[in-house]
mmCIF file of C-alpha atoms in Angstrom:
data_model
loop_
_atom_site.group_PDB
_atom_site.id
_atom_site.type_symbol
_atom_site.label_atom_id
_atom_site.label_comp_id
_atom_site.label_asym_id
_atom_site.label_seq_id
_atom_site.Cartn_x
_atom_site.Cartn_y
_atom_site.Cartn_z
ATOM 1 C CA MET A 12 32.245 2.228 -30.608
ATOM 2 C CA LYS A 13 28.613 2.508 -31.594
ATOM 3 C CA ARG A 14 27.874 -0.978 -30.740
ATOM 4 C CA LEU A 15 29.427 -0.602 -27.222
ATOM 5 C CA PHE A 16 27.241 2.522 -26.667
ATOM 6 C CA VAL A 17 24.156 0.647 -27.773
ATOM 7 C CA LEU A 18 25.227 -2.328 -25.369
ATOM 8 C CA PHE A 19 25.713 0.085 -22.501
ATOM 9 C CA ILE A 20 22.224 1.772 -23.087
ATOM 10 C CA PHE A 21 20.692 -1.748 -23.157
ATOM 11 C CA LEU A 22 22.270 -2.956 -19.937
ATOM 12 C CA PHE A 23 21.651 0.338 -18.262
ATOM 13 C CA THR A 24 17.911 0.159 -19.125
ATOM 14 C CA CYS A 25 17.510 -3.426 -18.078
ATOM 15 C CA GLU A 26 18.980 -2.972 -14.784
ATOM 16 C CA LYS A 27 16.652 -3.245 -11.865
ATOM 17 C CA ASP A 28 15.287 0.180 -10.866
ATOM 18 C CA ASN A 29 15.809 -0.184 -7.224
ATOM 19 C CA ASP A 30 15.960 -2.576 -4.293
ATOM 20 C CA CYS A 31 12.665 -1.780 -3.030
ATOM 21 C CA TYR A 32 9.706 -4.133 -2.424
ATOM 22 C CA GLU A 33 8.393 -6.056 -5.328
ATOM 23 C CA ASN A 34 4.707 -5.557 -6.127
ATOM 24 C CA TYR A 35 2.449 -5.934 -9.012
ATOM 25 C CA TYR A 36 -0.187 -3.373 -8.179
ATOM 26 C CA GLN A 37 -1.777 -1.412 -11.008
ATOM 27 C CA THR A 38 -1.631 2.283 -10.455
ATOM 28 C CA ILE A 39 -5.174 3.414 -10.106
ATOM 29 C CA THR A 40 -4.641 6.846 -8.767
ATOM 30 C CA ASP A 41 -3.183 10.109 -10.118
ATOM 31 C CA TYR A 42 -2.095 12.364 -7.395
ATOM 32 C CA SER A 43 0.724 14.757 -7.523
ATOM 33 C CA VAL A 44 3.103 13.842 -4.750
ATOM 34 C CA ASN A 45 5.541 16.256 -3.183
ATOM 35 C CA PRO A 46 6.755 15.096 0.172
ATOM 36 C CA ASN A 47 6.902 17.853 2.723
ATOM 37 C CA ALA A 48 7.759 16.094 5.823
ATOM 38 C CA THR A 49 9.657 13.074 7.080
ATOM 39 C CA THR A 50 8.923 10.851 9.960
ATOM 40 C CA PRO A 51 11.540 10.629 12.724
ATOM 41 C CA LYS A 52 12.659 7.206 11.314
ATOM 42 C CA GLY A 53 12.889 8.383 7.612
ATOM 43 C CA ILE A 54 9.578 7.757 5.861
ATOM 44 C CA GLN A 55 8.762 10.808 3.384
ATOM 45 C CA VAL A 56 5.177 12.074 3.716
ATOM 46 C CA ASP A 57 3.166 14.466 1.618
ATOM 47 C CA THR A 58 0.743 15.592 4.218
ATOM 48 C CA GLY A 59 -1.727 17.059 1.694
ATOM 49 C CA GLY A 60 -2.127 20.043 4.137
ATOM 50 C CA TYR A 61 -3.395 17.776 6.898
ATOM 51 C CA GLN A 62 -2.085 17.704 10.477
ATOM 52 C CA VAL A 63 -0.081 14.485 10.507
ATOM 53 C CA ASP A 64 1.431 12.914 13.645
ATOM 54 C CA LEU A 65 4.790 11.696 11.947
ATOM 55 C CA ALA A 66 5.756 9.659 15.166
ATOM 56 C CA ARG A 67 2.385 7.825 15.116
ATOM 57 C CA ILE A 68 3.076 6.720 11.565
ATOM 58 C CA ASP A 69 6.533 5.392 12.664
ATOM 59 C CA GLY A 70 4.820 3.559 15.629
ATOM 60 C CA ARG A 71 2.273 1.998 13.408
ATOM 61 C CA ILE A 72 4.735 0.870 10.780
ATOM 62 C CA ASP A 73 6.798 -0.588 13.508
ATOM 63 C CA LYS A 74 3.964 -2.605 14.839
ATOM 64 C CA ILE A 75 2.952 -3.708 11.402
ATOM 65 C CA TRP A 76 6.499 -4.802 10.389
ATOM 66 C CA SER A 77 6.883 -6.739 13.632
ATOM 67 C CA CYS A 78 3.530 -8.546 12.994
ATOM 68 C CA ILE A 79 4.686 -9.248 9.272
ATOM 69 C CA GLN A 80 7.984 -10.676 10.481
ATOM 70 C CA ASP A 81 6.231 -12.884 12.989
ATOM 71 C CA VAL A 82 4.031 -14.286 10.359
ATOM 72 C CA MET A 83 7.090 -14.763 7.996
ATOM 73 C CA ALA A 84 8.903 -16.795 10.670
ATOM 74 C CA ILE A 85 5.934 -19.183 11.212
ATOM 75 C CA ASN A 86 5.053 -19.200 7.268
ATOM 76 C CA PRO A 87 8.423 -19.045 5.413
ATOM 77 C CA ILE A 88 6.723 -20.336 2.052
ATOM 78 C CA PRO A 89 3.920 -18.214 0.832
ATOM 79 C CA GLN A 90 0.633 -20.295 -0.200
ATOM 80 C CA PRO A 91 -0.563 -19.764 -3.831
ATOM 81 C CA GLU A 92 -3.929 -18.368 -2.564
ATOM 82 C CA TRP A 93 -2.014 -15.313 -1.075
ATOM 83 C CA GLN A 94 -0.959 -14.362 -4.469
ATOM 84 C CA CYS A 95 2.696 -13.277 -3.429
ATOM 85 C CA LEU A 96 5.456 -12.520 -5.923
ATOM 86 C CA LYS A 97 8.046 -13.777 -3.393
ATOM 87 C CA THR A 98 8.513 -17.674 -3.352
ATOM 88 C CA LYS A 99 10.162 -17.427 0.137
ATOM 89 C CA PHE A 100 9.882 -15.063 3.203
ATOM 90 C CA SER A 101 12.806 -13.937 5.331
ATOM 91 C CA PRO A 102 11.826 -12.891 8.890
ATOM 92 C CA ASP A 103 15.193 -11.256 9.117
ATOM 93 C CA GLU A 104 14.552 -8.852 6.185
ATOM 94 C CA LYS A 105 15.076 -5.155 7.106
ATOM 95 C CA LEU A 106 12.229 -2.652 6.928
ATOM 96 C CA LYS A 107 13.072 -0.489 3.829
ATOM 97 C CA ARG A 108 11.805 2.871 5.076
ATOM 98 C CA ASP A 109 13.496 4.721 2.224
ATOM 99 C CA CYS A 110 11.232 2.882 -0.156
ATOM 100 C CA LEU A 111 8.037 4.127 1.361
ATOM 101 C CA VAL A 112 6.317 7.450 0.577
ATOM 102 C CA ILE A 113 3.027 8.406 1.995
ATOM 103 C CA LYS A 114 0.417 10.626 0.251
ATOM 104 C CA MET A 115 -2.354 11.966 2.522
ATOM 105 C CA VAL A 116 -5.582 12.622 0.444
ATOM 106 C CA LYS A 117 -8.900 14.045 0.933
ATOM 107 C CA PRO A 118 -11.228 11.471 2.588
ATOM 108 C CA PHE A 119 -14.681 10.223 1.113
ATOM 109 C CA TYR A 120 -17.067 8.610 3.722
ATOM 110 C CA THR A 121 -19.343 5.683 3.522
ATOM 111 C CA ASN A 122 -22.935 5.764 4.143
ATOM 112 C CA LEU A 123 -23.289 4.673 7.806
ATOM 113 C CA LYS A 124 -25.804 2.078 6.601
ATOM 114 C CA CYS A 125 -22.984 0.409 4.946
ATOM 115 C CA SER A 126 -20.603 0.004 7.804
ATOM 116 C CA GLU A 127 -20.574 0.229 11.621
ATOM 117 C CA GLU A 128 -17.723 2.581 11.119
ATOM 118 C CA ASN A 129 -17.536 5.805 9.106
ATOM 119 C CA TRP A 130 -14.649 4.469 6.833
ATOM 120 C CA GLN A 131 -12.580 6.928 4.841
ATOM 121 C CA PHE A 132 -11.921 6.208 1.222
ATOM 122 C CA ILE A 133 -9.657 7.708 -1.486
ATOM 123 C CA GLY A 134 -10.694 9.525 -4.652
ATOM 124 C CA TYR A 135 -8.779 9.168 -8.109
ATOM 125 C CA ASP A 136 -7.008 12.451 -7.774
ATOM 126 C CA GLU A 137 -7.060 15.751 -6.041
ATOM 127 C CA LYS A 138 -10.081 16.812 -8.128
ATOM 128 C CA SER A 139 -12.246 13.810 -7.253
ATOM 129 C CA THR A 140 -15.704 14.531 -6.087
ATOM 130 C CA GLU A 141 -16.502 10.983 -4.847
ATOM 131 C CA GLY A 142 -14.651 7.886 -3.598
ATOM 132 C CA LEU A 143 -12.893 5.544 -6.125
ATOM 133 C CA LYS A 144 -14.902 2.492 -6.697
ATOM 134 C CA ALA A 145 -13.106 -0.825 -6.570
ATOM 135 C CA PRO A 146 -14.096 -4.139 -8.344
ATOM 136 C CA ASP A 147 -16.884 -5.840 -6.478
ATOM 137 C CA ALA A 148 -14.827 -9.092 -6.630
ATOM 138 C CA LEU A 149 -12.229 -7.501 -4.319
ATOM 139 C CA CYS A 150 -14.834 -6.870 -1.737
ATOM 140 C CA GLU A 151 -16.568 -10.202 -2.162
ATOM 141 C CA ALA A 152 -13.126 -11.927 -1.587
ATOM 142 C CA LYS A 153 -12.996 -10.260 1.824
ATOM 143 C CA GLY A 154 -16.554 -11.529 2.588
ATOM 144 C CA LEU A 155 -18.266 -8.279 1.887
ATOM 145 C CA LYS A 156 -21.428 -7.825 -0.283
ATOM 146 C CA PRO A 157 -21.227 -4.657 -2.102
ATOM 147 C CA SER A 158 -24.353 -3.019 -3.620
ATOM 148 C CA LYS A 159 -25.473 0.133 -5.414
ATOM 149 C CA GLU A 160 -26.086 1.759 -2.004
ATOM 150 C CA CYS A 161 -22.774 0.377 -0.645
ATOM 151 C CA PRO A 162 -20.409 0.077 -3.513
ATOM 152 C CA CYS A 163 -16.865 -1.560 -3.041
ATOM 153 C CA MET A 164 -14.298 1.426 -2.646
ATOM 154 C CA TRP A 165 -10.598 1.812 -2.230
ATOM 155 C CA ARG A 166 -9.447 2.786 1.300
ATOM 156 C CA THR A 167 -5.747 2.898 0.246
ATOM 157 C CA ALA A 168 -3.844 2.402 -2.909
ATOM 158 C CA ILE A 169 -0.299 2.068 -4.374
ATOM 159 C CA GLN A 170 0.690 4.679 -7.012
ATOM 160 C CA ASN A 171 3.905 4.346 -9.136
ATOM 161 C CA GLU A 172 5.165 1.172 -7.167
ATOM 162 C CA ASN A 173 6.163 2.985 -3.889
ATOM 163 C CA ILE A 174 3.725 5.663 -2.943
ATOM 164 C CA ILE A 175 1.056 4.788 -0.334
ATOM 165 C CA ILE A 176 -2.236 6.848 -1.139
ATOM 166 C CA THR A 177 -4.157 7.026 2.079
ATOM 167 C CA PRO A 178 -6.800 9.328 3.791
ATOM 168 C CA PRO A 179 -5.682 11.055 6.998
ATOM 169 C CA ASP A 180 -7.144 8.362 9.249
ATOM 170 C CA ILE A 181 -4.286 5.917 7.906
ATOM 171 C CA TYR A 182 -6.599 3.087 9.068
ATOM 172 C CA LEU A 183 -5.349 0.528 6.370
ATOM 173 C CA TRP A 184 -1.882 0.116 5.405
ATOM 174 C CA GLU A 185 -0.799 -1.518 2.163
ATOM 175 C CA ILE A 186 0.524 -4.543 3.660
ATOM 176 C CA GLY A 187 0.825 -6.136 0.289
ATOM 177 C CA ARG A 188 3.517 -3.508 -0.443
ATOM 178 C CA LEU A 189 5.740 -4.966 2.332
ATOM 179 C CA THR A 190 4.913 -8.544 1.842
ATOM 180 C CA SER A 191 4.630 -8.811 -1.964
ATOM 181 C CA CYS A 192 1.216 -10.615 -1.380
ATOM 182 C CA ASN A 193 -1.921 -9.412 -3.180
ATOM 183 C CA ASN A 194 -4.520 -11.385 -1.100
ATOM 184 C CA VAL A 195 -3.408 -10.682 2.381
ATOM 185 C CA TRP A 196 -7.143 -10.758 3.547
ATOM 186 C CA HIS A 197 -7.109 -14.574 3.293
ATOM 187 C CA SER A 198 -3.596 -15.021 4.841
ATOM 188 C CA PRO A 199 -1.876 -14.989 8.100
ATOM 189 C CA PHE A 200 -1.007 -11.410 7.328
ATOM 190 C CA ALA A 201 -4.699 -10.326 7.812
ATOM 191 C CA LYS A 202 -3.979 -10.008 11.528
ATOM 192 C CA CYS A 203 -1.292 -7.248 10.542
ATOM 193 C CA LEU A 204 -3.924 -5.004 8.665
ATOM 194 C CA SER A 205 -5.065 -2.590 11.190
ATOM 195 C CA PHE A 206 -2.790 -1.475 13.989
#
């Protein structure tokens, strides 16, 4: 009986956690997340005390998902440089809204000398006093040149596999979360980055 119990525990712990999107993102943030709103189409949102247009979130995710499906239809096999977990794309795949949670966080802003736009960035957690710096190599891979005055910083992140951490502008979605690709900047998915 004891062996059966041990086998059951082993099988139970080895079972896949869920049927959500595969990703290999390291958790770099430590926000407490307590969804207090749901979009009309079912995405959970922790508004962080910000005014959030929930219908706008659905509208943007619909446009992004449509774009992703179009790219998948033309490019069914991911290229190695895209760094995808999937080995094949299915343009008929359904959007798993119940797998998405969005956490709105306090924005940090760039120096306007660094960018034509006043980008919003994220901090490490609720107590952060400055934006969370990213490795320079990630910005360089996007064709940017980080410096001491204009460091490479995170605009959005994935926390605990299914939580999208973003400032209220929601400019940049984690398309990597929906595609399983880490390097979407140098792939056909790049056109889906900012709706």
